[in-house]
PDB file of C-alpha atoms in Angstrom:
ATOM      1  CA  MET A   1      -7.296   3.462  25.648  1.00 45.00           C
ATOM      2  CA  GLY A   2      -6.978   0.766  23.244  1.00 59.00           C
ATOM      3  CA  ASN A   3      -4.442  -1.534  21.027  1.00 92.00           C
ATOM      4  CA  ILE A   4      -1.352   0.059  19.978  1.00 97.00           C
ATOM      5  CA  CYS A   5      -1.703   1.585  16.333  1.00 98.00           C
ATOM      6  CA  SER A   6      -0.077  -0.439  14.235  1.00 98.00           C
ATOM      7  CA  LEU A   7       0.950   2.797  11.931  1.00 98.00           C
ATOM      8  CA  CYS A   8       2.105   5.368  14.089  1.00 98.00           C
ATOM      9  CA  HIS A   9       2.689   2.985  17.407  1.00 98.00           C
ATOM     10  CA  SER A  10       0.286   5.206  19.365  1.00 98.00           C
ATOM     11  CA  GLY A  11      -1.754   4.223  22.150  1.00 97.00           C
ATOM     12  CA  GLU A  12      -4.262   6.316  21.347  1.00 97.00           C
ATOM     13  CA  THR A  13      -6.374   4.040  20.148  1.00 98.00           C
ATOM     14  CA  SER A  14     -10.088   3.120  20.176  1.00 97.00           C
ATOM     15  CA  LEU A  15     -13.107   0.174  19.322  1.00 97.00           C
ATOM     16  CA  TYR A  16     -14.075   1.639  16.215  1.00 98.00           C
ATOM     17  CA  TYR A  17     -16.116  -1.222  14.987  1.00 98.00           C
ATOM     18  CA  GLU A  18     -17.206  -4.918  15.481  1.00 97.00           C
ATOM     19  CA  GLY A  19     -17.823  -7.679  12.746  1.00 91.00           C
ATOM     20  CA  GLU A  20     -16.955 -10.279  10.264  1.00 84.00           C
ATOM     21  CA  SER A  21     -15.716 -12.128  13.396  1.00 93.00           C
ATOM     22  CA  ARG A  22     -13.342  -9.371  14.278  1.00 96.00           C
ATOM     23  CA  GLU A  23     -12.411  -5.735  15.836  1.00 97.00           C
ATOM     24  CA  TYR A  24     -11.336  -2.316  14.306  1.00 98.00           C
ATOM     25  CA  PHE A  25      -9.576   0.293  16.481  1.00 98.00           C
ATOM     26  CA  LEU A  26      -8.999   3.823  15.280  1.00 98.00           C
ATOM     27  CA  CYS A  27      -6.094   5.759  16.087  1.00 98.00           C
ATOM     28  CA  SER A  28      -6.640   8.980  17.268  1.00 98.00           C
ATOM     29  CA  ALA A  29      -3.049  10.158  15.911  1.00 98.00           C
ATOM     30  CA  CYS A  30      -2.604   9.375  12.319  1.00 99.00           C
ATOM     31  CA  HIS A  31      -6.840   8.204  11.811  1.00 99.00           C
ATOM     32  CA  VAL A  32      -5.809   4.540  10.422  1.00 99.00           C
ATOM     33  CA  VAL A  33      -8.429   1.964  10.968  1.00 99.00           C
ATOM     34  CA  PHE A  34      -6.498  -0.975  11.626  1.00 98.00           C
ATOM     35  CA  VAL A  35      -7.481  -5.107  13.149  1.00 98.00           C
ATOM     36  CA  PRO A  36      -5.123  -6.555  16.003  1.00 97.00           C
ATOM     37  CA  GLU A  37      -3.343  -8.983  15.369  1.00 96.00           C
ATOM     38  CA  THR A  38      -5.330 -11.567  17.145  1.00 96.00           C
ATOM     39  CA  PHE A  39      -7.394 -11.363  14.052  1.00 97.00           C
ATOM     40  CA  PHE A  40      -4.188 -11.693  11.643  1.00 97.00           C
ATOM     41  CA  HIS A  41      -4.666 -14.846   9.379  1.00 96.00           C
ATOM     42  CA  SER A  42      -1.913 -17.532   9.055  1.00 96.00           C
ATOM     43  CA  ASP A  43       0.748 -16.803   6.361  1.00 95.00           C
ATOM     44  CA  LEU A  44      -0.649 -20.405   5.095  1.00 96.00           C
ATOM     45  CA  ILE A  45      -3.957 -19.451   4.827  1.00 96.00           C
ATOM     46  CA  GLU A  46      -3.264 -15.637   3.919  1.00 95.00           C
ATOM     47  CA  LYS A  47      -1.636 -16.892   0.671  1.00 94.00           C
ATOM     48  CA  GLU A  48      -3.902 -19.748  -0.509  1.00 95.00           C
ATOM     49  CA  MET A  49      -6.297 -16.605  -0.557  1.00 93.00           C
ATOM     50  CA  TYR A  50      -4.211 -14.578  -2.455  1.00 92.00           C
ATOM     51  CA  ASP A  51      -3.604 -18.125  -4.617  1.00 91.00           C
ATOM     52  CA  LYS A  52      -7.112 -17.197  -5.669  1.00 87.00           C
ATOM     53  CA  HIS A  53      -6.776 -14.207  -6.981  1.00 78.00           C
ATOM     54  CA  GLN A  54      -6.996 -14.167 -11.040  1.00 73.00           C
ATOM     55  CA  ASN A  55      -5.099 -11.773 -12.799  1.00 75.00           C
ATOM     56  CA  SER A  56      -3.730 -11.768 -16.240  1.00 75.00           C
ATOM     57  CA  ILE A  57      -1.335  -9.252 -18.098  1.00 77.00           C
ATOM     58  CA  ASP A  58      -3.057 -10.031 -21.670  1.00 78.00           C
ATOM     59  CA  ASP A  59      -6.202  -8.715 -20.000  1.00 82.00           C
ATOM     60  CA  VAL A  60      -7.417  -5.545 -21.537  1.00 84.00           C
ATOM     61  CA  VAL A  61      -9.516  -4.721 -18.623  1.00 87.00           C
ATOM     62  CA  TYR A  62      -6.554  -5.281 -15.903  1.00 87.00           C
ATOM     63  CA  GLN A  63      -3.951  -3.262 -17.877  1.00 88.00           C
ATOM     64  CA  LYS A  64      -6.240  -0.693 -17.850  1.00 92.00           C
ATOM     65  CA  TYR A  65      -7.323  -0.969 -14.254  1.00 92.00           C
ATOM     66  CA  LEU A  66      -3.054  -0.847 -13.924  1.00 95.00           C
ATOM     67  CA  LYS A  67      -2.546   1.737 -15.913  1.00 96.00           C
ATOM     68  CA  ARG A  68      -4.455   4.111 -13.668  1.00 97.00           C
ATOM     69  CA  LEU A  69      -1.726   4.045 -11.153  1.00 98.00           C
ATOM     70  CA  MET A  70       1.068   3.504 -13.756  1.00 98.00           C
ATOM     71  CA  ASP A  71       0.234   6.726 -15.914  1.00 98.00           C
ATOM     72  CA  PRO A  72       0.277   9.485 -12.679  1.00 98.00           C
ATOM     73  CA  VAL A  73       3.994   7.739 -12.302  1.00 99.00           C
ATOM     74  CA  MET A  74       5.249   8.298 -15.604  1.00 98.00           C
ATOM     75  CA  ASP A  75       3.877  11.761 -15.402  1.00 98.00           C
ATOM     76  CA  ARG A  76       6.710  12.514 -12.420  1.00 98.00           C
ATOM     77  CA  ILE A  77       9.463  10.410 -13.585  1.00 98.00           C
ATOM     78  CA  GLY A  78      12.024  10.423 -16.440  1.00 95.00           C
ATOM     79  CA  SER A  79      13.927   8.070 -18.599  1.00 94.00           C
ATOM     80  CA  GLY A  80      15.791   6.195 -17.189  1.00 94.00           C
ATOM     81  CA  ALA A  81      14.279   5.763 -14.170  1.00 98.00           C
ATOM     82  CA  LYS A  82      14.503   2.614 -11.564  1.00 99.00           C
ATOM     83  CA  GLY A  83      11.358   1.083 -10.456  1.00 99.00           C
ATOM     84  CA  LEU A  84      10.464  -1.454  -7.543  1.00 99.00           C
ATOM     85  CA  ASP A  85       7.054  -3.142  -7.616  1.00 98.00           C
ATOM     86  CA  PHE A  86       6.240  -4.165  -4.186  1.00 98.00           C
ATOM     87  CA  GLY A  87       3.615  -6.470  -3.423  1.00 97.00           C
ATOM     88  CA  CYS A  88       3.523  -7.493  -7.362  1.00 93.00           C
ATOM     89  CA  GLY A  89       1.454 -10.995  -6.213  1.00 91.00           C
ATOM     90  CA  PRO A  90       1.757 -13.839  -8.860  1.00 88.00           C
ATOM     91  CA  GLY A  91       1.999 -12.429 -12.174  1.00 85.00           C
ATOM     92  CA  PRO A  92       3.762  -9.138 -12.179  1.00 90.00           C
ATOM     93  CA  ALA A  93       1.880  -7.280 -14.681  1.00 93.00           C
ATOM     94  CA  LEU A  94       2.911  -3.785 -13.513  1.00 96.00           C
ATOM     95  CA  SER A  95       6.309  -4.265 -13.895  1.00 96.00           C
ATOM     96  CA  LEU A  96       5.996  -5.500 -17.302  1.00 95.00           C
ATOM     97  CA  LEU A  97       4.110  -2.831 -18.495  1.00 96.00           C
ATOM     98  CA  PHE A  98       6.873  -0.186 -17.069  1.00 98.00           C
ATOM     99  CA  GLU A  99       8.951  -2.743 -18.394  1.00 97.00           C
ATOM    100  CA  LYS A 100       7.659  -2.577 -21.791  1.00 96.00           C
ATOM    101  CA  CYS A 101       7.790   1.385 -21.905  1.00 96.00           C
ATOM    102  CA  GLY A 102      11.403   1.018 -21.696  1.00 97.00           C
ATOM    103  CA  PHE A 103      11.707   1.383 -17.528  1.00 98.00           C
ATOM    104  CA  GLU A 104      13.690  -1.258 -15.450  1.00 98.00           C
ATOM    105  CA  MET A 105      12.340  -2.453 -12.526  1.00 98.00           C
ATOM    106  CA  ASP A 106      12.545  -4.929  -9.655  1.00 98.00           C
ATOM    107  CA  ILE A 107       9.680  -6.640  -7.890  1.00 98.00           C
ATOM    108  CA  TYR A 108       8.940  -7.619  -4.688  1.00 98.00           C
ATOM    109  CA  ASP A 109       6.673  -9.666  -3.038  1.00 97.00           C
ATOM    110  CA  VAL A 110       6.527 -11.544   0.776  1.00 97.00           C
ATOM    111  CA  PHE A 111       4.846 -14.845  -1.271  1.00 96.00           C
ATOM    112  CA  TYR A 112       5.507 -14.958  -4.258  1.00 95.00           C
ATOM    113  CA  ALA A 113       8.897 -13.092  -5.145  1.00 96.00           C
ATOM    114  CA  PRO A 114      10.613 -12.815  -1.686  1.00 97.00           C
ATOM    115  CA  ASN A 115      14.230 -11.428  -3.239  1.00 95.00           C
ATOM    116  CA  SER A 116      15.278  -8.952   0.028  1.00 96.00           C
ATOM    117  CA  GLU A 117      18.235  -7.988  -2.098  1.00 98.00           C
ATOM    118  CA  VAL A 118      15.758  -5.120  -3.217  1.00 98.00           C
ATOM    119  CA  PHE A 119      16.172  -3.620   0.213  1.00 98.00           C
ATOM    120  CA  GLN A 120      19.581  -3.087  -0.382  1.00 98.00           C
ATOM    121  CA  ASN A 121      18.415  -0.910  -3.096  1.00 99.00           C
ATOM    122  CA  LYS A 122      17.651   2.612  -4.521  1.00 99.00           C
ATOM    123  CA  TYR A 123      14.629   3.454  -6.637  1.00 99.00           C
ATOM    124  CA  ASP A 124      13.409   6.358  -8.748  1.00 99.00           C
ATOM    125  CA  PHE A 125       9.730   4.887  -7.610  1.00 99.00           C
ATOM    126  CA  ILE A 126       7.930   2.581  -6.028  1.00 99.00           C
ATOM    127  CA  THR A 127       4.608   1.330  -6.940  1.00 99.00           C
ATOM    128  CA  ALA A 128       1.909  -0.647  -4.334  1.00 98.00           C
ATOM    129  CA  SER A 129      -0.741  -1.381  -5.564  1.00 97.00           C
ATOM    130  CA  GLU A 130      -3.557  -2.773  -3.226  1.00 96.00           C
ATOM    131  CA  VAL A 131      -0.784  -3.774  -0.981  1.00 98.00           C
ATOM    132  CA  VAL A 132      -0.762  -1.208   2.276  1.00 99.00           C
ATOM    133  CA  GLU A 133      -4.299  -2.402   3.757  1.00 98.00           C
ATOM    134  CA  HIS A 134      -2.700  -5.649   3.746  1.00 98.00           C
ATOM    135  CA  PHE A 135       0.228  -4.885   5.824  1.00 98.00           C
ATOM    136  CA  HIS A 136       0.916  -6.182   9.295  1.00 98.00           C
ATOM    137  CA  ASP A 137       3.373  -3.889  10.512  1.00 98.00           C
ATOM    138  CA  PRO A 138       2.169  -0.793   8.019  1.00 99.00           C
ATOM    139  CA  LYS A 139       5.190   1.595  10.307  1.00 98.00           C
ATOM    140  CA  MET A 140       8.077  -0.845   9.339  1.00 98.00           C
ATOM    141  CA  GLU A 141       6.984  -0.911   6.009  1.00 99.00           C
ATOM    142  CA  LEU A 142       6.091   2.419   4.455  1.00 99.00           C
ATOM    143  CA  ASP A 143       9.018   3.159   6.599  1.00 99.00           C
ATOM    144  CA  ARG A 144      11.080   1.094   4.716  1.00 99.00           C
ATOM    145  CA  LEU A 145       9.310   1.732   1.244  1.00 99.00           C
ATOM    146  CA  PHE A 146      10.253   5.294   1.146  1.00 99.00           C
ATOM    147  CA  ASN A 147      13.856   5.164   2.653  1.00 99.00           C
ATOM    148  CA  LEU A 148      14.470   3.101  -0.338  1.00 99.00           C
ATOM    149  CA  LEU A 149      13.389   6.137  -2.741  1.00 99.00           C
ATOM    150  CA  ASN A 150      15.933   8.262  -4.225  1.00 98.00           C
ATOM    151  CA  VAL A 151      15.538  12.071  -3.354  1.00 98.00           C
ATOM    152  CA  GLY A 152      12.783  12.909  -5.918  1.00 98.00           C
ATOM    153  CA  GLY A 153      11.604   9.624  -5.837  1.00 99.00           C
ATOM    154  CA  VAL A 154       8.362   8.856  -5.754  1.00 99.00           C
ATOM    155  CA  LEU A 155       5.786   6.038  -4.007  1.00 99.00           C
ATOM    156  CA  ALA A 156       2.752   5.509  -5.439  1.00 99.00           C
ATOM    157  CA  ILE A 157      -0.380   3.562  -3.467  1.00 99.00           C
ATOM    158  CA  LYS A 158      -3.330   1.987  -4.318  1.00 98.00           C
ATOM    159  CA  THR A 159      -5.768   1.707  -1.987  1.00 99.00           C
ATOM    160  CA  GLN A 160      -9.380   2.207  -0.711  1.00 99.00           C
ATOM    161  CA  MET A 161      -9.941   5.054   1.726  1.00 98.00           C
ATOM    162  CA  LEU A 162     -12.118   5.075   4.770  1.00 99.00           C
ATOM    163  CA  PRO A 163     -15.936   6.058   4.399  1.00 98.00           C
ATOM    164  CA  SER A 164     -17.934   8.114   6.427  1.00 97.00           C
ATOM    165  CA  VAL A 165     -18.696   6.160   9.876  1.00 96.00           C
ATOM    166  CA  ASP A 166     -21.797   5.393   8.980  1.00 98.00           C
ATOM    167  CA  ASP A 167     -20.894   3.720   5.800  1.00 98.00           C
ATOM    168  CA  PHE A 168     -18.262   1.804   7.160  1.00 98.00           C
ATOM    169  CA  PRO A 169     -20.417  -1.080   8.538  1.00 97.00           C
ATOM    170  CA  GLN A 170     -21.418  -1.592   4.878  1.00 97.00           C
ATOM    171  CA  TRP A 171     -18.443  -1.142   3.545  1.00 98.00           C
ATOM    172  CA  TYR A 172     -17.172  -3.960   0.949  1.00 97.00           C
ATOM    173  CA  TYR A 173     -13.568  -3.317   1.307  1.00 98.00           C
ATOM    174  CA  LYS A 174     -13.152  -4.636   5.140  1.00 96.00           C
ATOM    175  CA  ARG A 175     -14.883  -7.846   3.882  1.00 94.00           C
ATOM    176  CA  ASP A 176     -11.559  -9.056   2.478  1.00 95.00           C
ATOM    177  CA  THR A 177     -10.397 -10.163   6.071  1.00 96.00           C
ATOM    178  CA  THR A 178      -6.534  -9.930   4.364  1.00 96.00           C
ATOM    179  CA  HIS A 179      -7.217  -5.888   4.763  1.00 98.00           C
ATOM    180  CA  VAL A 180      -5.952  -5.326   8.309  1.00 98.00           C
ATOM    181  CA  CYS A 181      -4.903  -1.764   8.145  1.00 99.00           C
ATOM    182  CA  LEU A 182      -7.268   1.030   6.568  1.00 99.00           C
ATOM    183  CA  PHE A 183      -6.475   4.270   5.483  1.00 99.00           C
ATOM    184  CA  SER A 184      -7.977   7.698   5.608  1.00 99.00           C
ATOM    185  CA  GLN A 185      -6.682  10.755   3.935  1.00 98.00           C
ATOM    186  CA  LYS A 186      -5.671  12.349   6.866  1.00 99.00           C
ATOM    187  CA  SER A 187      -3.622   8.836   7.969  1.00 99.00           C
ATOM    188  CA  PHE A 188      -1.481  10.078   4.638  1.00 99.00           C
ATOM    189  CA  GLU A 189      -1.245  13.391   5.845  1.00 99.00           C
ATOM    190  CA  PHE A 190       0.230  11.769   8.894  1.00 99.00           C
ATOM    191  CA  LEU A 191       2.515  10.353   6.822  1.00 99.00           C
ATOM    192  CA  ALA A 192       4.089  13.081   4.155  1.00 99.00           C
ATOM    193  CA  VAL A 193       4.750  15.069   7.573  1.00 98.00           C
ATOM    194  CA  ARG A 194       6.256  12.701   9.754  1.00 98.00           C
ATOM    195  CA  TRP A 195       8.593  12.054   6.099  1.00 99.00           C
ATOM    196  CA  GLY A 196       8.861  15.260   5.260  1.00 98.00           C
ATOM    197  CA  ALA A 197       6.919  14.640   1.598  1.00 99.00           C
ATOM    198  CA  LYS A 198       5.130  16.478  -0.922  1.00 99.00           C
ATOM    199  CA  LEU A 199       1.527  14.580  -1.063  1.00 99.00           C
ATOM    200  CA  GLU A 200      -0.491  14.484  -3.962  1.00 99.00           C
ATOM    201  CA  PHE A 201      -4.311  12.676  -3.741  1.00 99.00           C
ATOM    202  CA  VAL A 202      -3.835  11.470  -7.439  1.00 98.00           C
ATOM    203  CA  ASP A 203      -7.522   9.989  -7.514  1.00 98.00           C
ATOM    204  CA  THR A 204      -9.925   8.749  -4.716  1.00 98.00           C
ATOM    205  CA  ASP A 205      -7.988   5.810  -4.387  1.00 98.00           C
ATOM    206  CA  ILE A 206      -4.603   6.734  -5.652  1.00 99.00           C
ATOM    207  CA  ILE A 207      -1.637   8.463  -3.517  1.00 99.00           C
ATOM    208  CA  ILE A 208       1.872   9.794  -4.257  1.00 99.00           C
ATOM    209  CA  PHE A 209       4.362  10.853  -2.477  1.00 99.00           C
ATOM    210  CA  THR A 210       7.806  12.550  -3.805  1.00 99.00           C
ATOM    211  CA  LYS A 211      11.067  12.593  -1.693  1.00 99.00           C
ATOM    212  CA  LEU A 212      12.086  15.943  -0.942  1.00 98.00           C
ATOM    213  CA  LEU A 213      15.567  16.904  -0.260  1.00 92.00           C
ATOM    214  CA  ARG A 214      16.164  17.119   3.652  1.00 79.00           C
TER     215      ARG A 214
END
């Protein structure tokens, strides 16, 4: 018995790896690898790390990077759809790209756009690009996001999925110490079952849930 899983709150967890001055636990119920709370950064330190990110809406390479998530979303929504870019960061580039295509957008970021009014709304699509791996409480955050969707709405996530056990010690993604919740394909399958949602793996790092009528 290890720490309580941050995604499903199961106690069926075990030590998976020790490195980078912290521990990683594997949940046998939802197959997520998580870092215990004792290794979390303070909000101040975490924001200082995010402040170092240099992404510009005018950067053509960055636009191409964002469109890998944007394009499959646009394939699944209609004109007039309203969206939320969750975890937009200091420069809400993805929401601006959607707005240029005629979509109404809201943004939220706990550090840069802490507008809690968005949680009173409903959305046709929600994007979370390189966000979910930072969640300290992924169960609460992901359930909240999914509940904000209208029926037929999509939740589009971009995150790197867990490599094999043998490759994990060298995996670059875990070296970012703000990454505290690392998902496998089975983790997203677990969520789809819990939500009764349609699940699509659009690419190795792009996952789309569609909210179905229940």
